[in-house]
Coordinates of C-alpha atoms and ligand atoms in Angstrom, one line a residue:
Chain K
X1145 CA 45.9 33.4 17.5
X1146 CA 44.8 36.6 16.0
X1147 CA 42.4 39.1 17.5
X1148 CA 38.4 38.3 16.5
X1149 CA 36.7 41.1 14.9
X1150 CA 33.5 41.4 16.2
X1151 CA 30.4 40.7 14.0
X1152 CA 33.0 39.8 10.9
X1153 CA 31.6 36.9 9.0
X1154 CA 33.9 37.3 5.6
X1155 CA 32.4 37.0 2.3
X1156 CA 34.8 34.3 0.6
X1157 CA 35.6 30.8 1.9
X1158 CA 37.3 31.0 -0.9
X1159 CA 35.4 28.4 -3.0
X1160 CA 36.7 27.0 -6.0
X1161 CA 40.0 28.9 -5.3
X1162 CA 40.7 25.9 -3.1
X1163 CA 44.5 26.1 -2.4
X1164 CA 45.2 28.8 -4.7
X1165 CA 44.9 31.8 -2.6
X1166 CA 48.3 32.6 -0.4
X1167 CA 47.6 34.1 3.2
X1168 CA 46.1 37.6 3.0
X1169 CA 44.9 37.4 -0.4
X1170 CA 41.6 37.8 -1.8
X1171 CA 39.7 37.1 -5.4
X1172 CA 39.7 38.8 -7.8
X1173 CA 37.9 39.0 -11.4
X1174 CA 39.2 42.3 -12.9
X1175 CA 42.5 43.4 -13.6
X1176 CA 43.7 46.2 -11.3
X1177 CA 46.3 48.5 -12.1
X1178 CA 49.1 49.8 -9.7
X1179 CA 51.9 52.0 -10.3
X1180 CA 54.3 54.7 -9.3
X1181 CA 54.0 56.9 -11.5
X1182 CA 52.5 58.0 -15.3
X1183 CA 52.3 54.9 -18.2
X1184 CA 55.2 55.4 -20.5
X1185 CA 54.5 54.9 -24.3
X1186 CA 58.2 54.2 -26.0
X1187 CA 57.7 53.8 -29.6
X1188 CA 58.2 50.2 -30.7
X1189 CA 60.9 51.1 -33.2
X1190 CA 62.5 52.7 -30.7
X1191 CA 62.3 50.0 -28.0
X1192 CA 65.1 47.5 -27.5
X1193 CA 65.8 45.0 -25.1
X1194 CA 69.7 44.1 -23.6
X1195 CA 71.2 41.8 -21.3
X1196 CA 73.8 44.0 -19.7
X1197 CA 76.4 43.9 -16.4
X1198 CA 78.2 40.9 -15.5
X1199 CA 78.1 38.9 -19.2
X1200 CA 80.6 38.1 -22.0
X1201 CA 79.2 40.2 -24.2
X1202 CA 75.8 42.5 -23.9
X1203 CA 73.0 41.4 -25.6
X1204 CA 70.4 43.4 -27.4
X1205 CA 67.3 43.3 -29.4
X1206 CA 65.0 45.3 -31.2
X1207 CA 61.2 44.9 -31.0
X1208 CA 60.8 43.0 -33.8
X1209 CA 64.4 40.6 -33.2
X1210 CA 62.3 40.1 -30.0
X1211 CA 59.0 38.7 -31.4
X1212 CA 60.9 36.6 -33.7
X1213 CA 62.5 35.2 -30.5
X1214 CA 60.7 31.1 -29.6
X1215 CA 57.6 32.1 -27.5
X1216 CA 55.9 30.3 -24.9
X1217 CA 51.9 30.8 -23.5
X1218 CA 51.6 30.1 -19.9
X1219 CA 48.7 30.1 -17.7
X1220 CA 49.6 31.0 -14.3
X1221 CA 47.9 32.5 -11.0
X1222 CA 49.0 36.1 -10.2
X1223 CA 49.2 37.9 -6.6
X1224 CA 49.7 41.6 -5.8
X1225 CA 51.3 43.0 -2.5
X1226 CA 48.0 44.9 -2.5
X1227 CA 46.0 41.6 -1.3
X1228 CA 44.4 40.9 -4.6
X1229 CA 45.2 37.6 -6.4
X1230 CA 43.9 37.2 -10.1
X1231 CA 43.7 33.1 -10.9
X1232 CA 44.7 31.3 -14.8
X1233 CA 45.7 34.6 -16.6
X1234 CA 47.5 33.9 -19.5
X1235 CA 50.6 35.4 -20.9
X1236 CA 52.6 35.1 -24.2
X1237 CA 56.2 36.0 -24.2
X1238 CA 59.7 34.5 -24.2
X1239 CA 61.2 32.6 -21.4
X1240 CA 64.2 34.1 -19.5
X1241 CA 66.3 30.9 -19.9
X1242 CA 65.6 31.6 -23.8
X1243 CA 67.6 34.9 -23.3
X1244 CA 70.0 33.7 -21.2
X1245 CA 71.0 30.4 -23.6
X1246 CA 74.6 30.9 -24.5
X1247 CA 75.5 34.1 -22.5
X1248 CA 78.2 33.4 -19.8
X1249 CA 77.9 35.0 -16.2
X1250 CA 79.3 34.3 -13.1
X1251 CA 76.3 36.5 -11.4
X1252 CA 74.0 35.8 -8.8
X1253 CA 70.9 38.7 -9.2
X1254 CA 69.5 40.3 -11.4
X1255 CA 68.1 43.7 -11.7
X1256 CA 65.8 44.5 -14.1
X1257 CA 65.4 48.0 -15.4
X1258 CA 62.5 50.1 -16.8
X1259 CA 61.4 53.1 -18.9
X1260 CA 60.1 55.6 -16.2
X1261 CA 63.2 54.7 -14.2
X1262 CA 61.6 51.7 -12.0
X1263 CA 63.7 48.5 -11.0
X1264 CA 62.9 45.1 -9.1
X1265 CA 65.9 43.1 -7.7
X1266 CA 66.0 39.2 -8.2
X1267 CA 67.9 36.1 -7.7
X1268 CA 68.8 34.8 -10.9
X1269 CA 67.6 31.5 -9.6
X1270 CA 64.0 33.1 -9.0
X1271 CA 64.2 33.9 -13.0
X1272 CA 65.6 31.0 -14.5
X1273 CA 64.6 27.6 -14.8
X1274 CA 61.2 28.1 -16.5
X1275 CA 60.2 30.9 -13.8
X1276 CA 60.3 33.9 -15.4
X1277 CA 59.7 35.9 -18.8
X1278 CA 59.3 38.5 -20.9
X1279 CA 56.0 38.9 -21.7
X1280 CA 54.3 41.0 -24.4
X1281 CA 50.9 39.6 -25.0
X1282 CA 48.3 39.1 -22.6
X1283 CA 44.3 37.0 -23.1
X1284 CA 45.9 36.7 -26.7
X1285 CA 45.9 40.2 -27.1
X1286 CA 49.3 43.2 -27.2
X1287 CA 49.9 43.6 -23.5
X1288 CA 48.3 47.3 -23.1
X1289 CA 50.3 49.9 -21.8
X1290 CA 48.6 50.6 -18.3
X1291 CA 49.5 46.7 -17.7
X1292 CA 53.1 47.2 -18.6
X1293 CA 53.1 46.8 -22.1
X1294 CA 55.1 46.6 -24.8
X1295 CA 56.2 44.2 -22.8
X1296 CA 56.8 43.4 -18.8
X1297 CA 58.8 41.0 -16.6
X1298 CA 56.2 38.1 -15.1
X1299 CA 57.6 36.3 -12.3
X1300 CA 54.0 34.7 -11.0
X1301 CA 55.6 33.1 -8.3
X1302 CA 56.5 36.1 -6.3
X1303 CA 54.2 39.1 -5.7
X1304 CA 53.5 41.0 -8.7
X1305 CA 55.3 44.1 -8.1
X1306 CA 58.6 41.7 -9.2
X1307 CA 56.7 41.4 -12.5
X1308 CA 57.8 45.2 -13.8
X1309 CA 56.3 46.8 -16.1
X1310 CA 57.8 48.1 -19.1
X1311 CA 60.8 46.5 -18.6
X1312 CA 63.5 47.1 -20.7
X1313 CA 66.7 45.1 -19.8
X1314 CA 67.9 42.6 -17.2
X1315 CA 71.3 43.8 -15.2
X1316 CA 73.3 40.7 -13.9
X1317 CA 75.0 41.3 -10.9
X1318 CA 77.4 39.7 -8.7
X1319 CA 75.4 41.2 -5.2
X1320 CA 72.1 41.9 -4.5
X1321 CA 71.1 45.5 -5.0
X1322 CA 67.7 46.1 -3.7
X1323 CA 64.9 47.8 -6.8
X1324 CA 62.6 50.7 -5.9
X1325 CA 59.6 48.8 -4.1
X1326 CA 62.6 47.2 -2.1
X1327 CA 64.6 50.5 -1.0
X1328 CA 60.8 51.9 0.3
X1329 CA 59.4 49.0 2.4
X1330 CA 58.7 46.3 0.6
X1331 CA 60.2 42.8 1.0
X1332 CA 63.6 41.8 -0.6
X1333 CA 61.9 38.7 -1.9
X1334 CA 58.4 38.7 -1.9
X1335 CA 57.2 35.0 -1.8
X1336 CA 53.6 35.1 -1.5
X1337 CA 53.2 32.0 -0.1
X1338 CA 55.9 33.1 3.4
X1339 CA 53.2 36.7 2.9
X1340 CA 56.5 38.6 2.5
X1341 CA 55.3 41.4 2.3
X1342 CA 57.3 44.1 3.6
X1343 CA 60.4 44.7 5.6
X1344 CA 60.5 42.3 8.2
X1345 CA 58.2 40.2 7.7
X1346 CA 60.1 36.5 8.1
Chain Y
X1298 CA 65.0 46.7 19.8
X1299 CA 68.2 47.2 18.2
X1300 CA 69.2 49.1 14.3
X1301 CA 67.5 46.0 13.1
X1302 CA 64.6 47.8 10.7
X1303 CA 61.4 46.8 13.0
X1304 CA 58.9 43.9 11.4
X1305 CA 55.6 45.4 11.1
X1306 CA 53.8 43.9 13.4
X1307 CA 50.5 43.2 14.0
X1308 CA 48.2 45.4 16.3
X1309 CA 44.9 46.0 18.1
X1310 CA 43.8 49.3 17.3
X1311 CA 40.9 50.7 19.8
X1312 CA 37.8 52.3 17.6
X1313 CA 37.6 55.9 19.6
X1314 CA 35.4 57.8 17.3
X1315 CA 33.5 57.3 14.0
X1316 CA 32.9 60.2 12.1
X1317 CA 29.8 60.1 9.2
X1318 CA 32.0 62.5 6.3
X1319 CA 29.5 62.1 3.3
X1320 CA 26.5 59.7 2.7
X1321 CA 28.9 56.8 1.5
X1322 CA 32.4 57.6 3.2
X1323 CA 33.1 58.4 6.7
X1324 CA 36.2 58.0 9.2
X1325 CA 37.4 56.0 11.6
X1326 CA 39.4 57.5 14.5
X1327 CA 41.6 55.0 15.9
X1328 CA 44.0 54.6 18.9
X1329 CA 46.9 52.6 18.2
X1330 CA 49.5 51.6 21.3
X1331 CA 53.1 52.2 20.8
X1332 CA 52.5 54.0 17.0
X1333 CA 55.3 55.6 15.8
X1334 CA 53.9 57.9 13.8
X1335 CA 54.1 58.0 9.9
X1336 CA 54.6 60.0 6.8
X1337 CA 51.8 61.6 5.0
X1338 CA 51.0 59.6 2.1
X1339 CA 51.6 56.5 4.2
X1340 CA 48.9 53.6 4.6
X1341 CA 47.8 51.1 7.0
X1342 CA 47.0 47.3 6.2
X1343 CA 43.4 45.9 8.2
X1344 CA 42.9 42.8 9.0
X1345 CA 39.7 41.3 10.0
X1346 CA 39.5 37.9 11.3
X1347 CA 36.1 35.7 11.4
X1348 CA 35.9 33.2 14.7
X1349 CA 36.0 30.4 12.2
X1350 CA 39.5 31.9 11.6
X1351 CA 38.6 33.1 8.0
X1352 CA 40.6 36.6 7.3
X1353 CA 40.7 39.4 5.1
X1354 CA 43.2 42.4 4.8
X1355 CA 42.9 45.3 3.0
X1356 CA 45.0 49.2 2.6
X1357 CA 43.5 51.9 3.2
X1358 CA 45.4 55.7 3.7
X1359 CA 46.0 57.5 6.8
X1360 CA 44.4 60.8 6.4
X1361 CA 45.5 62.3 9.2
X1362 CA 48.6 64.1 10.3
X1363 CA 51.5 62.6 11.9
X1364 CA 51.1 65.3 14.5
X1365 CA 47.7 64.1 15.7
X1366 CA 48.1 61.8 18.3
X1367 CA 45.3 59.4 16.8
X1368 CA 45.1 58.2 13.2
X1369 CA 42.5 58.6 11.3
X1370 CA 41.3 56.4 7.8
X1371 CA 38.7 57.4 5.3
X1372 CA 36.6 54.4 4.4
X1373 CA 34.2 54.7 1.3
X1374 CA 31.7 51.9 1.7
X1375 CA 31.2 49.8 -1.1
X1376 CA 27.5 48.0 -1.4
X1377 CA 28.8 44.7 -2.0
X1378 CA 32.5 45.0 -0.3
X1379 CA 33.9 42.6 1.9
X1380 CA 36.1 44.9 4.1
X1381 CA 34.5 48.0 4.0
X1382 CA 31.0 47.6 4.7
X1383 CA 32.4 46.5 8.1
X1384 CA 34.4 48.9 8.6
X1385 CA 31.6 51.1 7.9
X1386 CA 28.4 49.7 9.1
X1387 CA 29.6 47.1 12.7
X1388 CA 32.4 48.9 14.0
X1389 CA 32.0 51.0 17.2
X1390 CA 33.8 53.3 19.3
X1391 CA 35.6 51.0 21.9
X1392 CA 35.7 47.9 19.0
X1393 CA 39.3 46.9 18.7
X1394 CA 40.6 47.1 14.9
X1395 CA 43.6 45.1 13.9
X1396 CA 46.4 46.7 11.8
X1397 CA 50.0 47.1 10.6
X1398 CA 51.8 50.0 9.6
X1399 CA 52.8 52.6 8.2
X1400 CA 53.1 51.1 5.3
X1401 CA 54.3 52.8 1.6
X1402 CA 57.8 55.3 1.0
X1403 CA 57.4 56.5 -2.5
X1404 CA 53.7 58.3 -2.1
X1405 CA 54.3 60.4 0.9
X1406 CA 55.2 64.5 1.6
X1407 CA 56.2 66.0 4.5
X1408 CA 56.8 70.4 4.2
X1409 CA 60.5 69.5 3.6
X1410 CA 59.7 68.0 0.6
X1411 CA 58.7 71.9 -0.8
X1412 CA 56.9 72.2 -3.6
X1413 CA 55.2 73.9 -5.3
X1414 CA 52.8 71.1 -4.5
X1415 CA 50.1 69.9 -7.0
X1416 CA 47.3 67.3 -5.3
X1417 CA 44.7 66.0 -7.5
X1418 CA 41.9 63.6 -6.3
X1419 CA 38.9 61.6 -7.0
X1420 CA 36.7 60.7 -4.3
X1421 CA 38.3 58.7 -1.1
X1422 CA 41.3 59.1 -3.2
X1423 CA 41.5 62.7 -0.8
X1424 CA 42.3 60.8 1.9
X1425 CA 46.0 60.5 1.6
X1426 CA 46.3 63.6 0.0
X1427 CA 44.5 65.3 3.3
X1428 CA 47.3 64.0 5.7
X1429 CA 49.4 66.4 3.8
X1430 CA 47.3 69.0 3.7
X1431 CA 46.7 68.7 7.3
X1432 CA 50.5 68.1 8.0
X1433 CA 51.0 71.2 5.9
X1434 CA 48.9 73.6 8.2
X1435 CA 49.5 72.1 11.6
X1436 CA 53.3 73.2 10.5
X1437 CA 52.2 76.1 9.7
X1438 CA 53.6 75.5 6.2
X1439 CA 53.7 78.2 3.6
X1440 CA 54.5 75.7 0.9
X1441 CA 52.1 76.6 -2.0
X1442 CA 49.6 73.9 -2.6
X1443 CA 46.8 73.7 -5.1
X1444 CA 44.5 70.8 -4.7
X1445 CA 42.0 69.9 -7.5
X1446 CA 39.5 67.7 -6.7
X1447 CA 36.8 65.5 -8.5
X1448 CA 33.6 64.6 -6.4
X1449 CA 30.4 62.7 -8.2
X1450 CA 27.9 65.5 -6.5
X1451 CA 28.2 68.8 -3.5
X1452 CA 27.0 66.6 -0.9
X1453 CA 30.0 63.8 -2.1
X1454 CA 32.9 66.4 -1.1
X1455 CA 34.7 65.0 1.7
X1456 CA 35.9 67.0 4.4
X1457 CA 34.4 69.8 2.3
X1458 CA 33.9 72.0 5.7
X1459 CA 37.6 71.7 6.9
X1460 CA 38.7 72.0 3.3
X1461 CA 36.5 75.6 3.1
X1462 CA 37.9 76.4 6.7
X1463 CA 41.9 75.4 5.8
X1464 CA 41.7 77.8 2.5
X1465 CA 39.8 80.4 4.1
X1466 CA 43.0 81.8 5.8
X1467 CA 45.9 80.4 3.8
X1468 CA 46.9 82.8 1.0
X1469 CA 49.3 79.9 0.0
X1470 CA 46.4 77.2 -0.6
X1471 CA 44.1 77.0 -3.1
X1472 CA 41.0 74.1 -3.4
X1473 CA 39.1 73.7 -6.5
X1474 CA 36.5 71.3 -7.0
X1475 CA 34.7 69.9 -10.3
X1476 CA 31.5 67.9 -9.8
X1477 CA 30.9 65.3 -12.6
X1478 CA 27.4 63.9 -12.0
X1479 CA 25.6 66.5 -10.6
X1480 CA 25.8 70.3 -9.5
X1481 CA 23.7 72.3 -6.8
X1482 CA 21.7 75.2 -8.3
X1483 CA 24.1 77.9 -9.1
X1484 CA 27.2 76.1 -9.0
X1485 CA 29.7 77.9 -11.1
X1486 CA 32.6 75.3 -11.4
X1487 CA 33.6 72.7 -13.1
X1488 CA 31.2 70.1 -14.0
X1489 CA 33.3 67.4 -15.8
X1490 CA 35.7 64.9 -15.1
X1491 CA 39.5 66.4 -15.0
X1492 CA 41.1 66.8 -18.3
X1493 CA 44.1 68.5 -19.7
X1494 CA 42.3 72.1 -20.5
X1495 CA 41.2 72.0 -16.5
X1496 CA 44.6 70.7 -15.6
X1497 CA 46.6 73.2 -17.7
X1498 CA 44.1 76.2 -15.7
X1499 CA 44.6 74.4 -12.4
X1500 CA 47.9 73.6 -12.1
X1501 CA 51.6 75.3 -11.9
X1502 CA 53.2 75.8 -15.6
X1503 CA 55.8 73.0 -16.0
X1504 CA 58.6 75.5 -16.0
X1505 CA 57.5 75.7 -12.4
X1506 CA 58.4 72.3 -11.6
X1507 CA 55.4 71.1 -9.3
X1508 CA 55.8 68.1 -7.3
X1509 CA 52.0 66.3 -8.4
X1510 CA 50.6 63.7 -6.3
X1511 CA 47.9 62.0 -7.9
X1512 CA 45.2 59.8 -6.3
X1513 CA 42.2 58.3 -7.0
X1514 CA 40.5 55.2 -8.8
X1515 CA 42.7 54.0 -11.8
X1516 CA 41.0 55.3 -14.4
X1517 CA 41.1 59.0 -13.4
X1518 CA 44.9 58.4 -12.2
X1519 CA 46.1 57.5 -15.5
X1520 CA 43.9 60.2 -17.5
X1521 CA 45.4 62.9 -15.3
X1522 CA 49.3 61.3 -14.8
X1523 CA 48.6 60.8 -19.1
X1524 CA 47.2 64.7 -19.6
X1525 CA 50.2 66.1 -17.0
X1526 CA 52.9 64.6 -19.1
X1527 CA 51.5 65.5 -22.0
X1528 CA 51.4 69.3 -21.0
X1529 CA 54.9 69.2 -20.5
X1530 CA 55.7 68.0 -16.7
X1531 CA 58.3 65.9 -15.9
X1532 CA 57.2 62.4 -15.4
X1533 CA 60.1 61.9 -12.6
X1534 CA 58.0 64.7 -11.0
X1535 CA 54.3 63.1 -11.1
X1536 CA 53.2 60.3 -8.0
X1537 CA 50.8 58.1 -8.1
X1538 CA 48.3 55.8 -6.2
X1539 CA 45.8 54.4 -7.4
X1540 CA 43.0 52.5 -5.3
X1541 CA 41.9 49.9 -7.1
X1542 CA 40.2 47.9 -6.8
X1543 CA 39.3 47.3 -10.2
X1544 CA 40.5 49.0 -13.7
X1545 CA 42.1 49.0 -17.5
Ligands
FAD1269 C1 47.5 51.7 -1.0 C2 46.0 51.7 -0.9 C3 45.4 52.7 -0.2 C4 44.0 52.7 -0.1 N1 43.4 53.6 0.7 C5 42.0 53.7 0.8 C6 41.3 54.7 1.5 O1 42.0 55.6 2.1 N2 40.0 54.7 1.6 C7 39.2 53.7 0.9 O2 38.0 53.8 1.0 N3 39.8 52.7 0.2 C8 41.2 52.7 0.1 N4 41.8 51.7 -0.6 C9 41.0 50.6 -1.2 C10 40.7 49.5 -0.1 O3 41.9 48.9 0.1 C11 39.7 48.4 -0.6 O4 40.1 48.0 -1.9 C12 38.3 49.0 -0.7 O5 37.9 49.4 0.6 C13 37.3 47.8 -1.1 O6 37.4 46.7 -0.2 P1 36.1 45.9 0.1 O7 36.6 44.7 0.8 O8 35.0 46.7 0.7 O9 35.6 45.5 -1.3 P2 36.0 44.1 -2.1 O10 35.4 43.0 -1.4 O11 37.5 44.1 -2.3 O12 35.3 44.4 -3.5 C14 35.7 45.6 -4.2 C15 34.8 45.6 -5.5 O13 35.1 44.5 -6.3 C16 33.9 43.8 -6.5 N5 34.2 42.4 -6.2 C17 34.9 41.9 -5.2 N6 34.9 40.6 -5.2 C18 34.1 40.2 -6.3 C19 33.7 38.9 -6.8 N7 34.1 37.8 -6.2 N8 32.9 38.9 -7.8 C20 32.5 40.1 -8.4 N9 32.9 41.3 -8.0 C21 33.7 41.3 -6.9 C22 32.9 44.3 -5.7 O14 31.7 44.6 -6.5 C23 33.3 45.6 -5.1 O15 32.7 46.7 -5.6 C24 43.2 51.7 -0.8 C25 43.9 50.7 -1.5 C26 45.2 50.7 -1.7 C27 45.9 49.7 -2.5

């Protein structure tokens, strides 16, 4: 049983969010940005996206091979390490398993890489079977740059800070190799749902 | 207690002192048993729990050094806030606070770090940014450090008397505020939100390498991490945290 703050009475029951809100989170109705360190802007014809590390073959493409790639809109709930939790935002992009179709790897993780240098580790399990994409448009509109765009990793199912921003390539690897938010704290996994938060925590 | 890295547990923090800072902000000095200190920069997680078992948790920055036995957070209370009202308006000295931490390994400096050391804030967004400073001088650290800082109005400068008292005998610091909403009679400094032009007269010259650490609420982070890259610094060199809770 956890300690009782005194006099707390809490705003939210958490009405109409029935269900939807993992342990620690709150509501919330704006879109918060969190990051490291300054936005990059990477010209679009100078952006590319690869599949590199343990595959037969690296694959790349270029900004506009990529929006010619089969594209998917999903509606999905989002939830950020920071406690807020954003419900039904919807997302355009392509569907890891589309860029994985036809590339051969024996690997286990993944690690997805960044312009400004970030990374976020991953099972490849936690990014395949319709878990995980690339996306590039967000409301219907260009994902904007503050919220990762051209494009960013979206993995709703973990926290958000395995959704990277900006991301540029997926590295498949045979072992686990933890990203940036991982080597400073932060939980290997993140499952919003177990509250992993950080280090430790289950 | 082994090499195993420690969970993060839970604790009940004692309120010892609440100090008013400005008309919206003030601090909470808290003891915490068994703390093992932390790393300016570093944050806590609260956690309030309602006797119908309801809960919140929220971040907020330690903002005072890891070589003050008691840590301190800098609460600015928002009207219609869950968290920090409480924080700000029913907590007492002897109330018990529950918490976890330290918390965060990217947005932190201690004097080995060096510098030259560029802070920049917006309101509460001092808080983490004052750990360091006060780090700094209880090392007696002649690290240079320039601080710019963006308050709405005079009377919203926080810790604006120990800021005045830490510069007023350290050669190596330097504080400089701008005031966007309004200015005392007389004021002579800035009077607009932080741009490149006040950056570029603020800060070190790229060549020089400062190590910026950027807080505040997510508009003003971006415009100043956006206007430092564009003068020339290295991005691998500018830090971040932005506060939330909402923006772009
Ligand atoms: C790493 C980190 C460090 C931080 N450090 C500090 C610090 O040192 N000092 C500090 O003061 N803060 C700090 N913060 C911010 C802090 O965590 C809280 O976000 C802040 O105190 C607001 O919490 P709250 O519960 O009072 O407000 P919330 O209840 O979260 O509300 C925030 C705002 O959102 C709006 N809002 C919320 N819910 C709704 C809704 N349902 N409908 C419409 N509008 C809504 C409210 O109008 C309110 O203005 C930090 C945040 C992070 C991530």
């Amino acid at each position: 049983m956890s300690f009782i703050s005194r006099g707390f009475k809490g705003r939210g029951r958490r009405e109409g969010a029935a269900g939807r809100l993992p342990p620690g989170q709150y509501l919330e109705h704006g879109f918060p940005v969190l990051s490291a360190g300054p936005t990059p802007h990477t010209p679009l014809d100078r952006w590319d996206f690869t599949m590199v590390g343990q595959v037969d073959q690296v694959r790349r493409w270029t900004w506009d091979e990529f929006l010619a790639l089969p594209a998917e809109t999903i509606t999905r709930d989002i939830h950020c390490v920071t406690k807020w939790s954003k419900l039904d935002s919807t997302w355009t992009g392509v569907s890891v398993d589309t860029l994985l179709d036809g590339v051969e790897t024996s690997a286990d993780y993944v690690l997805a890489f960044c312009d400004g240098g970030y990374t976020t580790n991953l099972p490849l399990e936690d990014v395949t079977g319709g878990k995980a994409w690339i996306a590039y448009a967000y409301e219907g509109q260009p994902l904007a740059p503050a919220h990762g765009g051209p494009a960013r990793l979206l993995v709703p199912h973990l926290y958000f800070w395995k959704s990277a921003k900006w991301v540029r390539g997926l590295e498949l690897l045979a072992a686990d190799q933890p990203g940036f938010w991982e080597s400073l704290g932060y939980h290997n996994r993140g499952d919003p749902w177990r509250e992993q938060r950080y280090w430790g925590d289950e | 207690m082994g090499a195993v890295p420690s969970r993060l547990s839970w604790r009940v923090a004692t309120v010892r002192a609440v100090q008013p800072e400005t008309q919206r902000v003030l601090s909470l000095v808290l003891d915490v048993p068994g703390w093992d200190g932390h790393q300016p920069g570093q944050h806590i997680d609260v956690r309030l729990t309602a006797a119908d078992g309801y809960q919140a948790q929220r971040s907020y920055s330690i903002s005072s050094a890891p070589e003050d036995p008691a840590i301190t957070i800098t609460v600015e209370r928002l009207d219609d806030g869950e968290v920090s009202p409480y924080l700000a308006d029913v907590l007492r000295p002897g109330d018990g606070l529950e918490l976890r931490g330290p918390i965060g390994g990217w947005f932190t400096w201690t004097t080995q770090d060096g510098g030259p050391l560029l802070l920049v804030a917006g309101g509460s967004g001092l808080a983490p940014l004052m750990a360091m400073l006060r780090h700094r001088a209880a090392r007696r650290s002649t690290v240079p450090v320039r601080l710019l800082y963006s308050s709405r109005g005079f009377d919203d400068i926080i810790y604006r008397a120990e800021l005045d008292r830490l510069v007023s005998h350290d050669p190596d610091l330097a504080v400089v505020h701008t005031l966007t909403r309004s200015q005392p009679p007389g004021w002579t400094g800035y009077a607009r939100r932080i741009d490149g032009a006040m950056l570029a007269a603020v800060a070190w010259a790229p060549e020089a390498r400062p190590l910026a650490m950027v807080c505040g609420p997510t508009p003003m982070v971006e415009a100043v991490a956006d206007a430092l890259v564009a003068l020339g610094h290295d991005p691998g060199r500018i830090r971040t945290e932005r506060f939330g809770p909402t923006g772009g």
